[in-house]
Amino acid sequence: MTLSKMPMETEPPLSDVYKIWLIMGQVYNAMSRARENELRPLGITMIQAGVLWLLTGLGRPASPAELSVMLFRKHHSVSQLLKRMEKQGLVERPLELQKSGAVRVVLTEKGRETLKQVYEIGTVIDDIMSGLTPEERRTLRSYLEKLHENAFTQLVEKPPFP
């Protein structure tokens, strides 16, 4: 049941701003669950798919610290994530890149193949977004980009926006 359809005897004292924020959270959570379900057969999570996508987009080795900023996650969480991905054979830390003392990760062939499969099976987000016209999607994106900018001005550290 969505917030907007929830039966209530009295309306909680929420402004339109908070109602929008709550609905955005529900939409994100529902879309994330749907995407996680879609990725499950590949044995990876959304965040792992994000790492594969970022490493491909960067086109170069990346440090856990660099990825943590781009993923908006804590450094130690990304380090643990990368260790799990290394065990799965999706990324590796080549020894020749570690001589400087800084950890760098790269995609493996399995990581590249997995990302290719992520793209091939990826329909759930398109299906969800198909309820919007191209014009509505452009408008929504414009609004979300404004909110993104406003939200990150409230933070000390601003991660890059892909």
XYZ file of N, CA and C in Angstrom:
486
model
N 0.856 -1.172 0.000
C 0.000 0.000 0.000
C 0.897 1.229 0.000
N 0.569 2.163 -0.842
C 1.371 3.375 -0.929
C 0.889 4.403 0.069
N 1.758 5.346 0.351
C 1.430 6.414 1.298
C 0.185 7.166 0.856
N 0.075 7.438 -0.444
C -1.058 8.226 -0.930
C -2.376 7.467 -0.844
N -2.332 6.126 -0.737
C -3.550 5.322 -0.680
C -3.861 4.814 0.731
N -2.999 5.134 1.686
C -3.130 4.618 3.035
C -4.361 5.207 3.733
N -5.262 4.329 4.224
C -6.427 4.868 4.930
C -6.016 5.387 6.305
N -6.423 6.599 6.597
C -6.095 7.192 7.890
C -7.311 7.952 8.396
N -7.515 7.856 9.693
C -8.625 8.608 10.278
C -8.346 10.100 10.203
N -7.122 10.465 10.520
C -6.738 11.872 10.417
C -5.443 11.947 9.627
N -5.371 12.921 8.783
C -4.187 13.127 7.954
C -3.022 13.560 8.846
N -1.850 12.887 8.721
C -0.707 13.338 9.519
C -0.297 14.741 9.075
N 0.277 15.486 9.976
C 0.635 16.875 9.642
C 1.893 16.939 8.772
N 1.777 16.429 7.546
C 2.909 16.462 6.630
C 2.653 17.484 5.535
N 3.671 18.245 5.240
C 3.557 19.203 4.141
C 3.678 18.453 2.817
N 3.337 19.124 1.734
C 3.497 18.524 0.410
C 4.945 18.116 0.165
N 5.870 18.910 0.672
C 7.293 18.617 0.498
C 7.636 17.259 1.109
N 7.155 16.991 2.321
C 7.450 15.714 2.966
C 6.707 14.565 2.307
N 5.508 14.817 1.811
C 4.778 13.769 1.088
C 5.538 13.376 -0.178
N 6.045 14.364 -0.891
C 6.838 14.082 -2.092
C 8.078 13.284 -1.720
N 8.764 13.700 -0.654
C 9.973 13.008 -0.206
C 9.663 11.552 0.146
N 8.560 11.313 0.857
C 8.190 9.945 1.220
C 7.857 9.109 -0.010
N 7.133 9.682 -0.952
C 6.799 8.958 -2.178
C 8.066 8.650 -2.976
N 8.993 9.607 -3.046
C 10.257 9.359 -3.746
C 11.002 8.189 -3.108
N 10.986 8.126 -1.782
C 11.630 7.015 -1.085
C 10.962 5.690 -1.398
N 9.631 5.674 -1.411
C 8.907 4.447 -1.737
C 9.191 4.001 -3.168
N 9.201 4.952 -4.089
C 9.487 4.625 -5.491
C 10.893 4.051 -5.609
N 11.867 4.697 -4.971
C 13.243 4.195 -5.011
C 13.322 2.777 -4.442
N 12.704 2.558 -3.287
C 12.764 1.236 -2.662
C 12.104 0.174 -3.527
N 10.952 0.479 -4.104
C 10.256 -0.493 -4.950
C 11.061 -0.797 -6.215
N 11.593 0.240 -6.842
C 12.388 0.027 -8.051
C 13.672 -0.735 -7.733
N 14.266 -0.455 -6.590
C 15.484 -1.159 -6.180
C 15.207 -2.639 -5.954
N 14.101 -2.942 -5.279
C 13.752 -4.355 -5.064
C 13.527 -5.076 -6.383
N 12.821 -4.412 -7.288
C 12.563 -5.016 -8.594
C 13.882 -5.267 -9.332
N 14.795 -4.315 -9.270
C 16.092 -4.471 -9.941
C 16.929 -5.555 -9.274
N 16.921 -5.609 -7.937
C 17.651 -6.670 -7.228
C 17.121 -8.042 -7.639
N 15.790 -8.171 -7.744
C 15.191 -9.435 -8.184
C 15.655 -9.800 -9.590
N 15.765 -8.804 -10.439
C 16.198 -9.027 -11.815
C 17.666 -9.469 -11.877
N 18.500 -8.915 -10.996
C 19.930 -9.236 -10.998
C 20.260 -10.539 -10.275
N 19.360 -11.005 -9.426
C 19.625 -12.189 -8.602
C 20.130 -13.395 -9.405
N 19.547 -13.715 -10.569
C 20.056 -14.868 -11.326
C 21.519 -14.737 -11.743
N 22.029 -13.521 -11.830
C 23.436 -13.310 -12.181
C 24.351 -13.418 -10.966
N 23.758 -13.480 -9.775
C 24.548 -13.599 -8.556
C 25.198 -12.305 -8.113
N 24.643 -11.169 -8.556
C 25.190 -9.882 -8.127
C 24.072 -8.978 -7.627
N 24.492 -7.934 -6.919
C 23.552 -6.950 -6.387
C 23.603 -5.683 -7.241
N 22.682 -4.779 -6.959
C 22.669 -3.498 -7.668
C 23.970 -2.728 -7.467
N 24.470 -2.725 -6.250
C 25.689 -1.966 -5.973
C 26.882 -2.593 -6.698
N 26.905 -3.928 -6.795
C 27.972 -4.588 -7.548
C 27.874 -4.241 -9.035
N 26.657 -4.217 -9.560
C 26.468 -3.809 -10.957
C 26.950 -2.375 -11.143
N 26.716 -1.534 -10.141
C 27.184 -0.152 -10.198
C 28.698 -0.058 -10.255
N 29.380 -0.898 -9.484
C 30.850 -0.915 -9.509
C 31.339 -1.334 -10.894
N 30.730 -2.377 -11.458
C 31.128 -2.830 -12.794
C 30.928 -1.714 -13.820
N 29.799 -1.027 -13.719
C 29.487 0.063 -14.640
C 30.491 1.211 -14.492
N 30.803 1.576 -13.239
C 31.754 2.669 -13.004
C 33.146 2.327 -13.521
N 33.613 1.117 -13.235
C 34.946 0.727 -13.698
C 35.014 0.723 -15.221
N 33.944 0.291 -15.856
C 33.898 0.314 -17.321
C 33.906 1.750 -17.825
N 33.097 2.590 -17.218
C 33.009 3.990 -17.634
C 34.300 4.754 -17.423
N 34.981 4.462 -16.315
C 36.249 5.143 -16.045
C 37.314 4.729 -17.052
N 37.282 3.457 -17.437
C 38.258 2.963 -18.404
C 39.671 2.882 -17.865
N 39.801 2.850 -16.552
C 41.120 2.781 -15.913
C 40.945 2.169 -14.528
N 42.041 1.727 -13.915
C 41.937 1.228 -12.542
C 41.452 2.323 -11.599
N 40.729 1.920 -10.569
C 40.197 2.885 -9.597
C 40.502 2.409 -8.187
N 40.604 3.355 -7.287
C 40.840 3.023 -5.882
C 39.499 2.847 -5.172
N 39.485 2.081 -4.075
C 38.257 1.968 -3.289
C 37.751 3.333 -2.816
N 38.662 4.230 -2.463
C 38.253 5.564 -2.005
C 37.535 6.317 -3.116
N 38.064 6.233 -4.305
C 37.455 6.890 -5.463
C 36.054 6.325 -5.725
N 35.946 5.007 -5.689
C 34.646 4.368 -5.922
C 33.659 4.708 -4.812
N 34.144 4.805 -3.579
C 33.234 5.103 -2.465
C 32.592 6.474 -2.632
N 33.343 7.435 -3.145
C 32.787 8.770 -3.383
C 31.725 8.693 -4.482
N 32.037 7.995 -5.568
C 31.102 7.907 -6.692
C 29.844 7.110 -6.351
N 29.993 6.129 -5.463
C 28.850 5.297 -5.065
C 28.103 5.869 -3.867
N 28.653 6.922 -3.291
C 28.081 7.542 -2.099
C 27.954 6.515 -0.962
N 29.047 5.799 -0.743
C 29.128 4.790 0.303
C 30.382 5.048 1.130
N 30.400 4.526 2.334
C 31.572 4.672 3.197
C 32.720 3.826 2.633
N 33.932 4.336 2.826
C 35.125 3.693 2.278
C 35.236 2.234 2.703
N 35.038 1.958 3.998
C 35.196 0.576 4.470
C 34.139 -0.348 3.864
N 32.941 0.179 3.596
C 31.893 -0.630 2.967
C 32.283 -1.009 1.545
N 32.851 -0.053 0.821
C 33.274 -0.323 -0.553
C 34.455 -1.287 -0.557
N 35.358 -1.149 0.400
C 36.489 -2.081 0.487
C 35.994 -3.508 0.687
N 35.019 -3.689 1.573
C 34.444 -5.025 1.794
C 33.713 -5.522 0.549
N 32.978 -4.636 -0.095
C 32.274 -4.979 -1.328
C 33.261 -5.459 -2.387
N 34.367 -4.740 -2.546
C 35.367 -5.111 -3.543
C 36.023 -6.443 -3.211
N 36.215 -6.740 -1.923
C 36.769 -8.044 -1.533
C 35.828 -9.169 -1.943
N 34.513 -8.955 -1.727
C 33.534 -9.972 -2.141
C 33.530 -10.131 -3.664
N 33.612 -9.009 -4.359
C 33.611 -9.058 -5.821
C 34.878 -9.724 -6.351
N 35.976 -9.542 -5.635
C 37.227 -10.195 -6.028
C 37.098 -11.712 -5.852
N 36.479 -12.143 -4.749
C 36.250 -13.579 -4.528
C 35.353 -14.177 -5.606
N 34.410 -13.362 -6.116
C 33.518 -13.811 -7.187
C 34.208 -13.781 -8.553
N 35.397 -13.190 -8.601
C 36.129 -13.104 -9.859
C 35.691 -11.962 -10.758
N 34.982 -10.976 -10.206
C 34.476 -9.854 -11.006
C 35.491 -8.726 -11.150
N 36.321 -8.546 -10.124
C 37.375 -7.529 -10.145
C 38.649 -8.153 -9.605
N 39.756 -7.480 -9.846
C 41.028 -7.936 -9.281
C 41.897 -6.736 -8.961
N 42.879 -7.006 -8.109
C 43.871 -5.992 -7.748
C 45.223 -6.464 -8.278
N 45.552 -6.128 -9.513
C 46.824 -6.597 -10.082
C 48.013 -6.112 -9.255
N 48.947 -7.009 -9.014
C 50.113 -6.678 -8.189
C 50.900 -5.502 -8.745
N 51.029 -5.410 -10.057
C 51.818 -4.316 -10.637
C 51.214 -2.944 -10.342
N 49.911 -2.903 -10.045
C 49.276 -1.625 -9.703
C 49.411 -1.292 -8.219
N 49.842 -2.247 -7.410
C 49.900 -2.050 -5.960
C 51.262 -1.554 -5.481
N 52.242 -1.485 -6.364
C 53.595 -1.104 -5.957
C 53.677 0.297 -5.367
N 52.795 1.174 -5.794
C 52.813 2.542 -5.263
C 52.228 2.604 -3.856
N 51.664 1.497 -3.396
C 51.067 1.461 -2.065
C 49.578 1.739 -2.071
N 49.072 2.261 -3.168
C 47.638 2.547 -3.268
C 46.934 1.372 -3.941
N 45.850 0.937 -3.355
C 45.080 -0.169 -3.916
C 44.323 0.328 -5.144
N 44.378 -0.448 -6.206
C 43.639 -0.155 -7.435
C 42.943 -1.442 -7.874
N 41.721 -1.294 -8.366
C 40.988 -2.462 -8.856
C 40.658 -2.275 -10.330
N 40.560 -3.398 -11.019
C 40.186 -3.416 -12.435
C 39.156 -4.518 -12.642
N 38.428 -4.398 -13.722
C 37.482 -5.447 -14.095
C 38.228 -6.658 -14.621
N 37.690 -7.819 -14.346
C 38.190 -9.047 -14.954
C 37.337 -9.333 -16.189
N 37.723 -10.338 -16.930
C 36.909 -10.753 -18.076
C 35.528 -11.184 -17.596
N 35.483 -11.889 -16.457
C 34.185 -12.293 -15.899
C 33.351 -11.065 -15.526
N 33.988 -10.039 -14.997
C 33.286 -8.802 -14.659
C 32.702 -8.135 -15.889
N 33.488 -8.109 -16.975
C 32.993 -7.524 -18.229
C 31.820 -8.331 -18.779
N 31.939 -9.650 -18.728
C 30.868 -10.519 -19.218
C 29.612 -10.365 -18.358
N 29.796 -10.260 -17.057
C 28.652 -10.077 -16.158
C 27.952 -8.756 -16.445
N 28.719 -7.698 -16.669
C 28.106 -6.408 -16.989
C 27.330 -6.495 -18.301
N 27.869 -7.216 -19.258
C 27.158 -7.417 -20.530
C 25.812 -8.100 -20.269
N 25.812 -9.102 -19.393
C 24.566 -9.800 -19.045
C 23.606 -8.879 -18.295
N 24.147 -8.002 -17.455
C 23.314 -7.024 -16.739
C 22.538 -6.193 -17.748
N 23.224 -5.741 -18.791
C 22.556 -4.949 -19.826
C 21.526 -5.782 -20.582
N 21.868 -7.047 -20.859
C 20.974 -7.906 -21.642
C 19.674 -8.221 -20.916
N 19.754 -8.448 -19.604
C 18.530 -8.817 -18.868
C 17.786 -7.608 -18.333
N 18.388 -6.441 -18.409
C 17.820 -5.248 -17.781
C 16.578 -4.712 -18.462
N 15.412 -5.133 -17.982
C 14.158 -4.618 -18.541
C 13.247 -4.007 -17.490
N 13.440 -4.353 -16.232
C 12.474 -3.957 -15.207
C 12.387 -2.436 -15.036
N 13.499 -1.752 -15.084
C 13.462 -0.291 -14.933
C 12.779 0.334 -16.150
N 13.091 -0.183 -17.343
C 12.397 0.299 -18.548
C 10.900 0.055 -18.443
N 10.533 -1.125 -17.949
C 9.107 -1.448 -17.801
C 8.421 -0.471 -16.850
N 9.069 -0.184 -15.739
C 8.489 0.747 -14.763
C 8.379 2.147 -15.368
N 9.424 2.572 -16.038
C 9.443 3.923 -16.613
C 8.562 4.047 -17.851
N 8.118 2.926 -18.412
C 7.292 2.979 -19.624
C 5.942 3.646 -19.374
N 5.579 3.810 -18.117
C 4.344 4.512 -17.788
C 4.432 6.015 -18.003
N 5.631 6.503 -18.323
C 5.838 7.936 -18.578
C 6.151 8.150 -20.056
N 5.657 9.232 -20.587
C 5.996 9.590 -21.968
C 7.436 10.096 -22.000
N 8.051 10.140 -23.185
C 9.407 10.702 -23.265
C 9.483 12.122 -22.692
N 8.479 12.919 -22.943
C 8.464 14.289 -22.407
C 8.377 14.275 -20.882
N 7.544 13.411 -20.322
C 7.431 13.305 -18.861
C 8.748 12.843 -18.254
N 9.443 11.921 -18.924
C 10.744 11.457 -18.420
C 11.766 12.594 -18.434
N 11.771 13.385 -19.494
C 12.702 14.534 -19.552
C 12.398 15.526 -18.432
N 11.119 15.778 -18.213
C 10.716 16.707 -17.157
C 11.102 16.152 -15.787
N 10.806 14.875 -15.561
C 11.161 14.238 -14.288
C 12.666 14.304 -14.064
N 13.433 13.982 -15.092
C 14.891 14.032 -14.953
C 15.354 15.440 -14.587
N 14.786 16.428 -15.224
C 15.147 17.814 -14.933
C 14.860 18.156 -13.470
N 13.696 17.762 -12.988
C 13.339 18.021 -11.590
C 14.272 17.274 -10.637
N 14.545 16.014 -10.953
C 15.413 15.222 -10.077
C 16.837 15.765 -10.064
N 17.319 16.257 -11.190
C 18.654 16.860 -11.222
C 18.711 18.101 -10.332
N 17.645 18.886 -10.323
C 17.588 20.053 -9.430
C 17.610 19.611 -7.973
N 16.809 18.598 -7.645
C 16.782 18.092 -6.269
C 18.130 17.495 -5.887
N 18.762 16.800 -6.825
C 20.086 16.220 -6.596
C 21.073 17.320 -6.217
N 21.093 18.364 -6.993
C 21.997 19.489 -6.731
C 21.696 20.128 -5.373
N 20.429 20.381 -5.098
C 20.046 20.985 -3.817
C 20.414 20.092 -2.642
N 20.176 18.793 -2.786
C 20.471 17.861 -1.693
C 21.962 17.822 -1.393
N 22.779 17.782 -2.446
C 24.207 17.659 -2.219
C 24.855 18.957 -1.765
N 24.187 20.083 -1.938
C 24.732 21.321 -1.369
C 24.597 21.304 0.149
N 23.732 20.445 0.663
C 23.550 20.323 2.109
C 24.621 19.439 2.747
N 25.381 18.748 1.935
C 26.404 17.837 2.435
C 27.778 18.473 2.334
N 28.675 17.996 3.178
C 30.042 18.502 3.171
C 30.753 18.043 1.906
N 30.583 16.761 1.565
C 31.269 16.162 0.437
C 30.274 15.910 -0.682
N 30.552 16.392 -1.857
C 29.635 16.207 -2.978
C 30.215 15.186 -3.951
N 29.566 14.016 -4.074
C 30.063 13.034 -5.032
C 29.765 13.475 -6.460
N 30.565 13.019 -7.414
C 30.299 13.381 -8.805
C 29.006 12.750 -9.287
N 28.353 13.405 -10.209
C 27.084 12.924 -10.762
C 27.359 12.329 -12.131
N 27.001 11.038 -12.322
C 27.301 10.404 -13.624
C 26.519 11.016 -14.761
